[in-house]
Each structure stands twice: as C-alpha cells, then as structure tokens.
Short mmCIF file of C-alpha atoms in Angstrom, two decimals:
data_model
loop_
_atom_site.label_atom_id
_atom_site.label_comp_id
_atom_site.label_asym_id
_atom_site.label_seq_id
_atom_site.Cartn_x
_atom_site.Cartn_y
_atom_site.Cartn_z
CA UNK A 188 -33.19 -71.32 35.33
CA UNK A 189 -33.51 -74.85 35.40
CA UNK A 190 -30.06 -75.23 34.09
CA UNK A 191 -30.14 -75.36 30.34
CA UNK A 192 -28.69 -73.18 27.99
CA UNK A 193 -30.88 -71.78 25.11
CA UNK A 194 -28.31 -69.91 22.95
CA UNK A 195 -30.04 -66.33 21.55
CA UNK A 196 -33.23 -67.02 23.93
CA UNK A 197 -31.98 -64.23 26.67
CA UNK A 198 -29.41 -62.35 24.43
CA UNK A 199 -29.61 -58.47 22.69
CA UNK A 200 -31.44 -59.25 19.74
CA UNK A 201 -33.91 -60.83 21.40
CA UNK A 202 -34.39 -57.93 24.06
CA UNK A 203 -34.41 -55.24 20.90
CA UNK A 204 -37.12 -57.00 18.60
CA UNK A 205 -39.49 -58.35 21.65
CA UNK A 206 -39.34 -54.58 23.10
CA UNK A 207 -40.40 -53.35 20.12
CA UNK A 208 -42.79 -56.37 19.78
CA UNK A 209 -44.24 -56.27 23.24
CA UNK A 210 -45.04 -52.48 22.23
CA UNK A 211 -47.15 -52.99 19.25
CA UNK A 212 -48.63 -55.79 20.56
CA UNK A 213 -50.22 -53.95 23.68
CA UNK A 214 -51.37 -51.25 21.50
CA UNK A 215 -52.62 -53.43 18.93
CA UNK A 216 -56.03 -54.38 21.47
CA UNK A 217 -55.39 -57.93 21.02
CA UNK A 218 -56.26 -60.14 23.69
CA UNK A 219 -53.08 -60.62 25.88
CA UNK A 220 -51.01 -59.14 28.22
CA UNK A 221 -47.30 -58.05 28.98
CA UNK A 222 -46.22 -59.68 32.27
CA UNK A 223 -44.66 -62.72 30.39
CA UNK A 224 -42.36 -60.73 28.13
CA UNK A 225 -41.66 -58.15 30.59
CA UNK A 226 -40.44 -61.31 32.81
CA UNK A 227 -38.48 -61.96 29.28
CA UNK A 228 -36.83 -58.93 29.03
CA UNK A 229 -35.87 -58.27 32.59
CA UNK A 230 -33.86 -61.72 31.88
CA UNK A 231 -32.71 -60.80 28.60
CA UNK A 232 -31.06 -57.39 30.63
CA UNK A 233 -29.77 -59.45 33.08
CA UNK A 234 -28.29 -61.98 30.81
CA UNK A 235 -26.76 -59.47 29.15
CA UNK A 236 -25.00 -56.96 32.15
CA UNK A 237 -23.96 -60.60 33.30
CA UNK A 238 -21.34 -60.66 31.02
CA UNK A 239 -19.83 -57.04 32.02
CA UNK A 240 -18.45 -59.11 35.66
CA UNK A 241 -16.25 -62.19 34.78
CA UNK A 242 -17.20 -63.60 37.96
CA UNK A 243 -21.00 -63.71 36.49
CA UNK A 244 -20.68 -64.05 33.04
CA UNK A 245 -18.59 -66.92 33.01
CA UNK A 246 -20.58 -68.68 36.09
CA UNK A 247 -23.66 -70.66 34.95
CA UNK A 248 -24.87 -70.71 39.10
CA UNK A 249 -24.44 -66.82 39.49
CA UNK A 250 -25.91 -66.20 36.10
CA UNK A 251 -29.15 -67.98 37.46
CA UNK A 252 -28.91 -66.22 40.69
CA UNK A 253 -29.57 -62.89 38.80
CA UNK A 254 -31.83 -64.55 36.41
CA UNK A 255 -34.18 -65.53 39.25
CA UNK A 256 -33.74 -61.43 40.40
CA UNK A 257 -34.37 -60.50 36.92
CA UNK A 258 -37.47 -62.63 36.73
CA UNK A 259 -38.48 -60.68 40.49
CA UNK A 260 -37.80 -57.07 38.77
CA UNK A 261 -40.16 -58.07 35.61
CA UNK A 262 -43.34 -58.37 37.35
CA UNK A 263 -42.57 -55.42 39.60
CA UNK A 264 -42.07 -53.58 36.84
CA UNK A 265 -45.31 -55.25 34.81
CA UNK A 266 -47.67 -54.47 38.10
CA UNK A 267 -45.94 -52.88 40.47
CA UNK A 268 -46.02 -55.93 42.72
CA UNK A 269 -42.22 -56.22 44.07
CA UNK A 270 -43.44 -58.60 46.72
CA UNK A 271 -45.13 -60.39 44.58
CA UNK A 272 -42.91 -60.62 42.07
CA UNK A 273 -40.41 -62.66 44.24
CA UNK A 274 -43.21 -64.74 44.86
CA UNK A 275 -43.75 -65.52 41.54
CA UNK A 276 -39.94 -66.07 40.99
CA UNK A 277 -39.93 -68.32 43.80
CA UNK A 278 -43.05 -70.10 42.71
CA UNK A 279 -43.22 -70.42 39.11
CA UNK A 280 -39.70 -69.31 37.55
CA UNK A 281 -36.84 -70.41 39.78
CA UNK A 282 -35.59 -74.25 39.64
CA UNK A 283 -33.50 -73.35 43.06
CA UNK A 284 -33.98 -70.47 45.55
CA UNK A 285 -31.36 -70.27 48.50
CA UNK A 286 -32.63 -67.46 50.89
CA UNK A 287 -29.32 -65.52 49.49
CA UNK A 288 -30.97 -65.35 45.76
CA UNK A 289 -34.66 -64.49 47.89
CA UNK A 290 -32.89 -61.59 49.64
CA UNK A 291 -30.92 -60.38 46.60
CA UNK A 292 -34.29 -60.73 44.21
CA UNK A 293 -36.38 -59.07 46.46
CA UNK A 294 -34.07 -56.00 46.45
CA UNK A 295 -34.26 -55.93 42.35
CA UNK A 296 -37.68 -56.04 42.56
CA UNK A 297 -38.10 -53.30 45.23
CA UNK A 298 -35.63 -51.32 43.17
CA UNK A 299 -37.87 -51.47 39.93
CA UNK A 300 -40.55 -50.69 42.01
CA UNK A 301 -39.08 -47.50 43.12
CA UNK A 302 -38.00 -46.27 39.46
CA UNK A 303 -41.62 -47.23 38.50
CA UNK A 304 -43.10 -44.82 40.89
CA UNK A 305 -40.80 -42.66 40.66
CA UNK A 306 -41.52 -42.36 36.73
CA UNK A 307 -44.91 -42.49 36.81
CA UNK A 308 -46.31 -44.58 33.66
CA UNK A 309 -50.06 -45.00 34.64
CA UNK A 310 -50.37 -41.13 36.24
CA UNK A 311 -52.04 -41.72 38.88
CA UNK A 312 -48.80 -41.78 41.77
CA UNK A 313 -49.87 -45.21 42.34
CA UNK A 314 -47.74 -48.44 42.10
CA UNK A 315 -51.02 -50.62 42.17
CA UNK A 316 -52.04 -50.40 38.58
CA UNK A 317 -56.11 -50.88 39.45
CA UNK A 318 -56.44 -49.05 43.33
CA UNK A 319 -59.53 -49.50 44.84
CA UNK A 320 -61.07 -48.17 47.66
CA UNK A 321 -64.05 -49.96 49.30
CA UNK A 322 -66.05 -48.06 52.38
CA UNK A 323 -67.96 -51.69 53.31
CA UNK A 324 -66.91 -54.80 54.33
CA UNK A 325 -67.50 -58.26 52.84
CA UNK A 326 -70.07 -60.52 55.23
CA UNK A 327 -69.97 -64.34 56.09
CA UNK A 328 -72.55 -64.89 53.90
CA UNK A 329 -70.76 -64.27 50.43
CA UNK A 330 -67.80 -66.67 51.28
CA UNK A 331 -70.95 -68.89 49.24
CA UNK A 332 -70.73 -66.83 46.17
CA UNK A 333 -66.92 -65.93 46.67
CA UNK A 334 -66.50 -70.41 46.38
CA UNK A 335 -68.76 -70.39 43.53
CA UNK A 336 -66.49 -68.10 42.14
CA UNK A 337 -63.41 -69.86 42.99
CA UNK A 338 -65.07 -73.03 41.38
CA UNK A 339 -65.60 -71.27 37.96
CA UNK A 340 -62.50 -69.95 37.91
CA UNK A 341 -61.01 -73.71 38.29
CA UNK A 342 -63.22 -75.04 35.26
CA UNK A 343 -62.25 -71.95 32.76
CA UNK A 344 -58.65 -72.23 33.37
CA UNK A 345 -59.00 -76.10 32.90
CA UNK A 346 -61.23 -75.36 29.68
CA UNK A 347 -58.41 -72.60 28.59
CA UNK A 348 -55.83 -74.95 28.89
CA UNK A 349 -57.68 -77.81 26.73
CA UNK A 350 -58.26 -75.37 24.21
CA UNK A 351 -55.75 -73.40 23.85
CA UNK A 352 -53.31 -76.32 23.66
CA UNK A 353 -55.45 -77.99 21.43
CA UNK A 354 -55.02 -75.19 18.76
CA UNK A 355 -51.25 -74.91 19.44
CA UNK A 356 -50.45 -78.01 18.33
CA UNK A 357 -53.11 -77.54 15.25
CA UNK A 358 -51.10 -74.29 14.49
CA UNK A 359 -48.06 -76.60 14.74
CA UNK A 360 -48.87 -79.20 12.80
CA UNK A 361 -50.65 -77.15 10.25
CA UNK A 362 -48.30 -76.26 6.76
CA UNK A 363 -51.02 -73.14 6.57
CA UNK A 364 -50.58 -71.73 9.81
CA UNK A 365 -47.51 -73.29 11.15
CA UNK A 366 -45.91 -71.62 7.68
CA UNK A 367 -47.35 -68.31 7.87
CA UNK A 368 -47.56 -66.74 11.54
CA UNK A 369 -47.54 -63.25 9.78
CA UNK A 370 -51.11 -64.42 7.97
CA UNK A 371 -52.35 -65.64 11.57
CA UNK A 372 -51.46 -62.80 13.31
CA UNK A 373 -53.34 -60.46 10.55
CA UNK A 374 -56.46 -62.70 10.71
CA UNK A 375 -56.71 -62.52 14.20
CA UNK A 376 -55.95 -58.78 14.78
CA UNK A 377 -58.15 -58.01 12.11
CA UNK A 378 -61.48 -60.76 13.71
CA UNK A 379 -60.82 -59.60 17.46
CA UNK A 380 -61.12 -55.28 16.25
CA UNK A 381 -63.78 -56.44 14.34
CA UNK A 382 -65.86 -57.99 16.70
CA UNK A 383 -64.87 -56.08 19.46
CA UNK A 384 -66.01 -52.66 17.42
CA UNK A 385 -69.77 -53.68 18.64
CA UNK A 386 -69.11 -54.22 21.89
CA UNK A 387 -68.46 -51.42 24.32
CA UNK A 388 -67.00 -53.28 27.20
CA UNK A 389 -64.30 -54.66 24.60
CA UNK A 390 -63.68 -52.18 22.85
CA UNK A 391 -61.95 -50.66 26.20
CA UNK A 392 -58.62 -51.57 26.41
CA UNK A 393 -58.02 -54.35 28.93
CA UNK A 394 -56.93 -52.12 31.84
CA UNK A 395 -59.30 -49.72 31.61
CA UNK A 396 -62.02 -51.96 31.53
CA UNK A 397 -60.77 -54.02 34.75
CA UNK A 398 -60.52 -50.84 36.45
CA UNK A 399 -64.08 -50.00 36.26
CA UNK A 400 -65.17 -53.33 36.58
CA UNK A 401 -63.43 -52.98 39.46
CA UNK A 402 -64.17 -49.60 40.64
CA UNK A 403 -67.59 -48.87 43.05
CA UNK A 404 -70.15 -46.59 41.73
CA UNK A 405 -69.77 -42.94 42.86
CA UNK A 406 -71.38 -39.64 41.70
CA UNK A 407 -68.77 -39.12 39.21
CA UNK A 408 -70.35 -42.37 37.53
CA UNK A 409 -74.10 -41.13 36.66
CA UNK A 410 -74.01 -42.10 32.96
CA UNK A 411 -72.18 -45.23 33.56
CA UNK A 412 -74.62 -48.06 32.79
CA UNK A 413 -73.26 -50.42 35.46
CA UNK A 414 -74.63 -47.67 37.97
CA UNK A 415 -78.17 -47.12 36.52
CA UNK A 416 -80.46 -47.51 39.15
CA UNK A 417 -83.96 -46.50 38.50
CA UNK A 418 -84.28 -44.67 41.86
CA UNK A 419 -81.35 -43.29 42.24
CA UNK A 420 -81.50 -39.57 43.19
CA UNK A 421 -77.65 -37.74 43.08
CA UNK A 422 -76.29 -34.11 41.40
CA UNK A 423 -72.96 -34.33 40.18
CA UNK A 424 -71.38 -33.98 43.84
CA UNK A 425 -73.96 -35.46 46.11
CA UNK A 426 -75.50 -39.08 46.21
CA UNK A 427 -78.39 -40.27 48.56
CA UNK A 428 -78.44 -43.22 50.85
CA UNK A 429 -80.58 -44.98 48.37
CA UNK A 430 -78.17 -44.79 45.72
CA UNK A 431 -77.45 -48.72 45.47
CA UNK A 432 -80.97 -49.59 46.86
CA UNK A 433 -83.15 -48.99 43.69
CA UNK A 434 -83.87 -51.91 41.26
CA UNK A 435 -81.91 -51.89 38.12
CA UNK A 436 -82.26 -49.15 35.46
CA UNK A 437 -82.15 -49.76 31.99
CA UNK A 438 -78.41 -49.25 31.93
CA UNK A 439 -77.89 -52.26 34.22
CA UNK A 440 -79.79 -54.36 32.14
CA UNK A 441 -78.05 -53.89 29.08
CA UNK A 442 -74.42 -53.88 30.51
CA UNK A 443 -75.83 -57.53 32.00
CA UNK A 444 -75.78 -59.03 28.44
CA UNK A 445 -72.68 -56.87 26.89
CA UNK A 446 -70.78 -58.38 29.48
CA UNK A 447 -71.75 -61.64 29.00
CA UNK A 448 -71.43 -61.11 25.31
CA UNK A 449 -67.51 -59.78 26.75
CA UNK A 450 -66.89 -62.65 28.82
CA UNK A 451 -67.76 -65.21 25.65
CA UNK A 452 -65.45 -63.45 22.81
CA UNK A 453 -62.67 -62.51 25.33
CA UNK A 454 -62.89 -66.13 26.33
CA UNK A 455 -62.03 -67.22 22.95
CA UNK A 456 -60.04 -64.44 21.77
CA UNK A 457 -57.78 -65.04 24.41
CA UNK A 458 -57.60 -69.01 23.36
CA UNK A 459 -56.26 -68.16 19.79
CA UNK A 460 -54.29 -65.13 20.39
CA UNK A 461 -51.41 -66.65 23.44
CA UNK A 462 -49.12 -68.27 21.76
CA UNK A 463 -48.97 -66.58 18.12
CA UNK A 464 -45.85 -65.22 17.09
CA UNK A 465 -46.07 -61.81 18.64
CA UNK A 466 -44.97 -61.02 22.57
CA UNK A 467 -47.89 -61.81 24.76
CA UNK A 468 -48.95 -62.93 28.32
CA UNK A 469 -51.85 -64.13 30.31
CA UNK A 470 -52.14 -62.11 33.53
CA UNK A 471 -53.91 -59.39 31.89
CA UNK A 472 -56.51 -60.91 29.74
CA UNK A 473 -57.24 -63.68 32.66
CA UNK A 474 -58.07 -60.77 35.10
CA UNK A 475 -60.49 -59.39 32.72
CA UNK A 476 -61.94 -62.53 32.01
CA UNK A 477 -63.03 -63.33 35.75
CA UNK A 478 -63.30 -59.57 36.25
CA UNK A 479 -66.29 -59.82 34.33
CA UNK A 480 -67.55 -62.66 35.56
CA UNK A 481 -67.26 -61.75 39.45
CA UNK A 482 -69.05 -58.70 38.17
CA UNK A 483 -71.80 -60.32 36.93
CA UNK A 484 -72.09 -62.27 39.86
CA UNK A 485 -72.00 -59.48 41.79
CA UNK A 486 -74.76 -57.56 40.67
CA UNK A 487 -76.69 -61.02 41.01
CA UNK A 488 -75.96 -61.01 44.31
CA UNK A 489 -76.86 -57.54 44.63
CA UNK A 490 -80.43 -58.09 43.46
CA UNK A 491 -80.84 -60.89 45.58
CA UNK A 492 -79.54 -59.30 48.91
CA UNK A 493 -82.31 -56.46 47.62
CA UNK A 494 -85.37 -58.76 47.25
CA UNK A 495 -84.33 -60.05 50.90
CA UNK A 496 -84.58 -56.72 52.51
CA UNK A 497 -87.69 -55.81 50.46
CA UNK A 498 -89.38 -59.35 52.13
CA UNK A 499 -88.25 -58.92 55.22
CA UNK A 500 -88.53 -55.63 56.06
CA UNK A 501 -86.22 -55.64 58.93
CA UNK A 502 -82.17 -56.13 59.06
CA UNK A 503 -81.16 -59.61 59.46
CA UNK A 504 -77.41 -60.53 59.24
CA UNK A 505 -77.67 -61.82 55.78
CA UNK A 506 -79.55 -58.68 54.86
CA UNK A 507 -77.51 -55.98 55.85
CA UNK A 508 -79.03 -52.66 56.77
CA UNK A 509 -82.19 -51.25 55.67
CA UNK A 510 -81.56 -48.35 52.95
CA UNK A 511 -77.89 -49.20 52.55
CA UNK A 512 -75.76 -50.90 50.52
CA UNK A 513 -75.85 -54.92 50.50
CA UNK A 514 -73.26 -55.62 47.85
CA UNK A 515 -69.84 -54.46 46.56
CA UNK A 516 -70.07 -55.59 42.96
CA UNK A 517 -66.58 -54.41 42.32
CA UNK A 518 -65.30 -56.77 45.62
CA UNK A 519 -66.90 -59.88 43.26
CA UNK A 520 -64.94 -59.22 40.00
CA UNK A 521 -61.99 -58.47 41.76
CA UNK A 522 -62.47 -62.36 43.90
CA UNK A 523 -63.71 -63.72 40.26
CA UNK A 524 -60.04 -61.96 38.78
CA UNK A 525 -58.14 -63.96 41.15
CA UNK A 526 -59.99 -67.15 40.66
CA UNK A 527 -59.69 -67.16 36.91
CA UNK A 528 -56.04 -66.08 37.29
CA UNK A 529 -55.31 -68.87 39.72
CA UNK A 530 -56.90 -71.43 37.41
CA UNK A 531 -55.03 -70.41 34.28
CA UNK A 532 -52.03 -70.15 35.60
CA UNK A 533 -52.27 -72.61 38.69
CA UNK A 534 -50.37 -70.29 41.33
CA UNK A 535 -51.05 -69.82 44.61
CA UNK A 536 -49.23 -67.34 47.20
CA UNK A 537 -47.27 -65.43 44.60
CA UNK A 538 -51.30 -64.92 43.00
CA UNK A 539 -52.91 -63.66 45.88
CA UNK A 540 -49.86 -61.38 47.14
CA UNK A 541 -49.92 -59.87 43.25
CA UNK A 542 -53.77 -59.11 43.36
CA UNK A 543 -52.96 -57.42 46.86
CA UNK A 544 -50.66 -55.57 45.37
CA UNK A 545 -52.63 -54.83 42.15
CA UNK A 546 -55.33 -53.33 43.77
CA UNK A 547 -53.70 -51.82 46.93
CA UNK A 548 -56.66 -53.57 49.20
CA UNK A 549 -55.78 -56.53 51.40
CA UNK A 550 -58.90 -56.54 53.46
CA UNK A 551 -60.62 -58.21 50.06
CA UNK A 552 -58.26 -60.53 49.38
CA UNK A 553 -60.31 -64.26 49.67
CA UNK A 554 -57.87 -67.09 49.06
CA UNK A 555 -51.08 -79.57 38.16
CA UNK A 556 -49.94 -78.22 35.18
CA UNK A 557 -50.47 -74.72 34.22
CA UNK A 558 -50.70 -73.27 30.92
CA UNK A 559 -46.99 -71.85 31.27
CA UNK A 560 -45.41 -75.83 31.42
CA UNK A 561 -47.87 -77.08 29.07
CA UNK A 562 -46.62 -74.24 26.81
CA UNK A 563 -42.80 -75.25 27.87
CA UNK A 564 -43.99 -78.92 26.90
CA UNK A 565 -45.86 -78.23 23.73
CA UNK A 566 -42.57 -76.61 22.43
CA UNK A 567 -40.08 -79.10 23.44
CA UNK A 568 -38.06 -77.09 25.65
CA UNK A 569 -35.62 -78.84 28.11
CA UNK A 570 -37.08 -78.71 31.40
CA UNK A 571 -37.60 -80.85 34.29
CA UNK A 572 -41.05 -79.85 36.43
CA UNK A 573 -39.27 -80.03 40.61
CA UNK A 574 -43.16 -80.41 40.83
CA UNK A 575 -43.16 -83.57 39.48
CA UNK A 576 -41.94 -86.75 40.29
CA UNK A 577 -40.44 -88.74 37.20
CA UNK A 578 -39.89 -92.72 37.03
CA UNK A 579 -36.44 -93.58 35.98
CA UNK A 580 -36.85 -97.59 34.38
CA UNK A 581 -34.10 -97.10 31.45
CA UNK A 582 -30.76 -99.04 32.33
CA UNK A 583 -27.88 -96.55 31.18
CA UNK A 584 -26.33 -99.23 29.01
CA UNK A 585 -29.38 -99.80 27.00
CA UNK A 586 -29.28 -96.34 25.63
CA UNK A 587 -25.56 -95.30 25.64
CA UNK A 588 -22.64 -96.97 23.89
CA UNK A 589 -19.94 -98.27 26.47
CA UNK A 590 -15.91 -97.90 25.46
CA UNK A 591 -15.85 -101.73 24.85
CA UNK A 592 -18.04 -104.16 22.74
CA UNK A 593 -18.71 -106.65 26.07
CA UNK A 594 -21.78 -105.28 27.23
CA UNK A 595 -23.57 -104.43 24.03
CA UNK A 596 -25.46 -107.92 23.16
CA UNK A 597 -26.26 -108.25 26.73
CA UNK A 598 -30.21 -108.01 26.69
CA UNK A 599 -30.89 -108.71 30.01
CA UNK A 600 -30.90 -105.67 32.51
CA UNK A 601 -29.01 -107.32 35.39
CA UNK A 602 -26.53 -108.54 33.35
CA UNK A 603 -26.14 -105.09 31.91
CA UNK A 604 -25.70 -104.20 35.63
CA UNK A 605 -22.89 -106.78 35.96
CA UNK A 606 -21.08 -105.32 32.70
CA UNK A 607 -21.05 -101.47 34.03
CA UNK A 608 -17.55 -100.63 34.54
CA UNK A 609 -17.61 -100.68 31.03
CA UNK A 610 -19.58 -97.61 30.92
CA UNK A 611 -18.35 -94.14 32.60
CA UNK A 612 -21.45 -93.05 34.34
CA UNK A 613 -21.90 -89.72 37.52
CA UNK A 614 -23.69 -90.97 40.40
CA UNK A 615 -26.02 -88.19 41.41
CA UNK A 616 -25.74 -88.68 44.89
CA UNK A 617 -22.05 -89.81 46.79
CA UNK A 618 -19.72 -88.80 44.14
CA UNK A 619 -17.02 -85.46 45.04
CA UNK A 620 -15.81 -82.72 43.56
CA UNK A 621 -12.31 -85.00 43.40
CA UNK A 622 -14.10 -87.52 42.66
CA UNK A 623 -15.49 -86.51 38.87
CA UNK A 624 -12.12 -84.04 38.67
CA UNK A 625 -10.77 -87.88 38.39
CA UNK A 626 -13.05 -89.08 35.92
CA UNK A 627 -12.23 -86.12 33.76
CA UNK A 628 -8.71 -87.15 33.46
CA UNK A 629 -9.47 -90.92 32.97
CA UNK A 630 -11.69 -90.55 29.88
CA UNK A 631 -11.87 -88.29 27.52
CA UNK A 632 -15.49 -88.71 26.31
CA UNK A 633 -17.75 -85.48 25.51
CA UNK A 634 -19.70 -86.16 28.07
CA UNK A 635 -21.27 -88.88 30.51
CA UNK A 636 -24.96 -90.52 31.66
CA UNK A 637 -25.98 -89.44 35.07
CA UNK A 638 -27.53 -92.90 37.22
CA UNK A 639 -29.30 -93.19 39.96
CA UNK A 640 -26.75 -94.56 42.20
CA UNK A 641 -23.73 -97.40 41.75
CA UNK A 642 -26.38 -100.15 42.71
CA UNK A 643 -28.75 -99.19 40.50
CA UNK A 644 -28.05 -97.87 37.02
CA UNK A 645 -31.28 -96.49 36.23
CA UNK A 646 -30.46 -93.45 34.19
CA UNK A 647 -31.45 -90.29 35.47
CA UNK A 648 -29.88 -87.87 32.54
CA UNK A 649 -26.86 -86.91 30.90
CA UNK A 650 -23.80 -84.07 31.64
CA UNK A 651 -21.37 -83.06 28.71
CA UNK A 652 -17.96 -82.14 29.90
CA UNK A 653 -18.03 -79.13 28.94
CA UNK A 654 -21.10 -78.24 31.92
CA UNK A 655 -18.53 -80.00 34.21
CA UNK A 656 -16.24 -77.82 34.25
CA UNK A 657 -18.52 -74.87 34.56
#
C-alpha cells in the first residue's frame, strides 16, 4: 500500500495455503489471533479480482485503492467492526487515503459485515463477537483505576515489543531455529497445550474466555467461580439484591490466582508464538491478556468499594448504594482489553471504535512504533513509516554512477553539486508529467535517483522506469 511491489505476497497461492493455515492455526489453541491474516487474505482476494478489470489490474494507484478496501473488509469480517475496520485501514494500513478510497472502503467493509450476519458464524445473530450488556453505570471515581489500567497496558505492550523482537531476531539469526520453523512450531504447540492443560482459564479457547471475562454475573452463572460469593442467596431463575454484596467465596479466591497464573503464561506464550511460521495475529491474544488483567482489577476494586460501605454505613458518592452493586468487574477487563490492545499495537481511534464495536456497548468505552512496523522492520520489507520523519544527508552522486567519468573523483559534496547535470535525477517536487515524459526519451537508463529538489541534491530514493510508466 505504500507503493512497493512484493511479487507472490498478495497472489493465489498465498490466499490457498494461509486459508488453510489460518484454519489450523486457530484451532490449534495457540496463542494468537486471526485479524492479521484475515486483513491478508481480504488483500490477497482483492489482488487477485483486480486483475479480472484491465483498468485495475494494470493500474498500480487503483490496485491500492481496493487494497486499502480490502484491508477495511478483513477486519469487518475478523470482528464484525465495519466502522472500525476503515479506521484501522485509514490508521495503520493505508500509505494514502483520499475521501474517494474512505467512501469506497467503508462500503466493502459494510458489505462483509452484512454477509457476516447474514451467515451467522458465532450463532448468536450478533455482529459484535463478545456483546455485553451492563444494567449500571461507571462512576467518577474509577476513571483512577480505569488510568491505572491504561498505564499497564502502556508498559506490557512496551515489554511485548522488547521481547518479542528480541526473540525474532534470535529465531533469525539462529541456524537451529531459523532452519527448522516446522521443529519451533511443534515445540511450542506442544509447551503452550501442555501448560495450559492445568489451567482452566487457558485451557478455554481465547474467545470464550474473553467473553466471560467479560460477561456480568447472572443466575445462570452459580457454579462459575468468578461469581462465588459467600452470601449469595439465588435459585436458578431468581437472584437477591445482595448477590454482589457478599465477601468472596472460595471460588473467587481461587479464580484470583488462576488468572494471574493466565495472565503470566499467556503473556509469554503470546511473546514466542507471533511471528513463527504459521498465520497469526495479535488482536485476539492482546484482548485476553488485559481482559484478565482489568478483571483482576476489577474484583479489587470490588472488594474495596465493599469494605467502604461496610465502614461507612451510609451511601457516599464513592460508595454507591447500600445493598447494591459497587463494581462491574466485567466493565474493568473490557477498559484493561483496550489498554493492552492500544499498547501493543499503538492505535488509537480505529482501537476504541473496534472495541465499540466488539462488544456492542459504547457507554463503556474510556479512551511510536508498534509491534506491526517493528515486525515490517525486523524483516526488511520496503516501507517508509508517513509517521516518521527521515533525514536525507546522502548527495545522489555519492551513491549512484553518473553517464560520464567527471564527477566521480569529486569528494567534496558541493562540488558534486556543481557536477550534477551529469547525473539524471526526478525532483520530487516541481517536475510535470511532460516534464519526466522528456526525460524518458533523453536517457535510456533503467531507472533514476529521486532528490530533494534542483538546489539541493540530497537523495530522497530511487524510481525504475518501468514504475514510471505505470
């Protein structure tokens, strides 16, 4: 989207054997999650129907166009989050979005949307792929916790990061690993069912835990440990007022350290597991990382709201109401998703609009390199960050090879400056469509350095001939 060409990267092989990939790998229970290769293959489809219309297929700008759509319709289609799928197109994938390509993309997306409702895969006749539904509102008071929150999420995305980079280049550098991804992948399948075996929380998979992390307790929930209370007092259909007010059951207790057992192994599951060879992404396994810790913090805060009413004996407005519920401790993991989502991935607007969209609940929505362009870096992709401003302080004739011999012993820069005619450079601003259709028929070199302007030949990059007349 930024403008190079990977040949294969977005073509039909590549769609066939990561489909199939993405597929096993979900089932498998690793730690990792599907909105990166679904992003893939939506571009990979659009690639490929580009080149059924001439007028796409052979035009490197509309190609991108539907690329950026593509990109829209993948994490519709991964969370049901059209909206924010554009976002995150917008945001994260596209290099340049005119408000035609916004317009265009947002009607893919919407589009996948609707064939994702209208075939149903989670059963529930819900887009939002973890609904909640919360009867109480959040008060001033936990904006404290909700920036606490917000703070770890910042320092375990910057810890992921470290790590997980750390071990990529290991892996890369490594004749053990770096020669046998089939071994690594085996190793780590086999350590993360292992481990996760004794642990109840993981041996969910990923969704289904977020979703009752998520979820508030409710009568259908009595043998759910996160909702033992010890005086709780419900039938199957019927629940008191004092259902959240009782101090924690046994159940609680033990779910306390499980999780935090969860939060640990997921943690560093997740650190070896992105970036093996088998089709994985982030979103997932982030959300159930802070998931679990906003959870934790929730039913913190939950005790702690309690031991305030129980002191003060009367309803103060950090206290809530006497004999009803204080805390939402699904409101906390779903804040503590978003902040450990946000500081993996560093987005911002496209992050918030997908949890929105995730869990169908705006009311509870509290709002530089990530690990996607460290991962573009690690692997030596061509790419060139818009988010970043890079120093040009190479001289074009230092590096490139003029037509004559005059300017090649000249060491000094502005006498390299004097000696430029000799080399056949594009200005990148001030030069015309007539203007390079001119140059083209001067010279007849493969291709030519890109400066910053005719005053100053500080080279910026470099155009083959062939992209010029694309």
């Amino acid at each position: 989207l930024s403008g190079f060409v990977i040949r294969g990267y977005l073509g039909k092989w590549t769609f066939i054997i990561k489909s199939v990939g993405l597929i096993l790998a979900s089932a498998s229970g690793l730690s990792l999650g599907k909105e990166g290769p679904m992003v893939h293959l939506a571009c990979c489809i659009g690639n490929i129907f580009s080149y059924l219309f001439p007028k796409y297929g052979m035009n490197e700008a509309k190609k991108r166009e539907i690329l950026s759509a593509s990109a829209a319709a993948g994490v519709s289609v991964a969370f049901g989050a059209p909206i924010g799928g554009v976002l995150f197109s917008l945001e994260e994938a596209s290099y340049y979005f005119p408000l035609k390509t916004m317009w265009r993309s947002f009607f893919c997306a919407l589009v996948a949307g609707i064939i994702l409702r209208i075939v149903n895969p989670f059963g529930s006749n819900q887009t939002s792929l973890f609904h909640v539904d919360y009867m109480m509102k959040w008060t001033f008071v936990e904006l404290i916790p909700f920036a606490g929150l917000g703070l770890f999420g910042g320092i375990l995305g910057s810890i992921f990061i470290f790590g997980n980079i750390r071990w990529s280049r290991f892996r890369k550098t490594s004749k053990t690993l770096g020669g046998n991804p089939i071994y690594e992948v085996i190793v780590v399948t086999f350590l993360t069912a292992a481990i996760s075996y004794f642990n109840p929380y993981m041996r969910k998979s990923a969704s289904n835990m977020i979703k009752q992390l998520f979820d508030r307790c409710g009568p259908e929930d009595y043998e759910v440990n996160l909702c033992d209370y010890q005086n709780k007092t419900f039938t199957t259909n019927k629940v008191d007022d004092n259902y959240h007010t009782g101090v924690f059951g046994s159940g609680v207790q033990s779910a306390i350290w499980q999780l935090i057992m969860a939060l640990i192994f997921k943690f560093i599951f997740t650190i070896f597991t992105f970036g093996i060879k088998v089709p994985c992404g982030l979103f997932v396994p982030s959300i159930a990382m802070g998931a679990i810790a906003g959870r934790l913090v929730g039913i913190s805060m939950e005790g702690v709201f309690r031991s305030f009413q129980m002191q003060s004996g009367h309803s103060m407005y950090w206290s809530c109401q006497i004999g009803k519920d204080c805390v939402m401790p699904g409101l906390y993991a779903m804040v503590g998703a978003a902040a450990v989502l946000g500081g993996v991935t560093r987005m911002t607007v496209s992050l918030v609009v997908i949890m929105f969209e995730l869990t169908g609940s705006l009311e509870f929505i509290v709002p530089t390199m990530g690990i996607y362009d460290a991962h573009i870096e690690l692997n030596g992709y061509p790419f060139l960050d818009n988010k970043e401003e890079y120093p040009y302080s190479t001289i074009a004739v230092q590096v490139m090879r003029p037509s004559t011999t005059a300017a090649v012993g000249v060491s000094n820069p502005s006498e390299n400056c004097t000696e430029r005619n000799e080399l056949v450079v594009i200005v990148q601003d001030g030069m015309s469509v007539g203007d390079i259709e001119q140059m083209l028929r001067e010279n007849n070199y493969n291709g030519f350095p890109v400066v910053v302007s005719a005053n100053s030949m500080y080279l910026v990059g470099f155009v083959t001939r062939l992209v010029t007349f694309s």
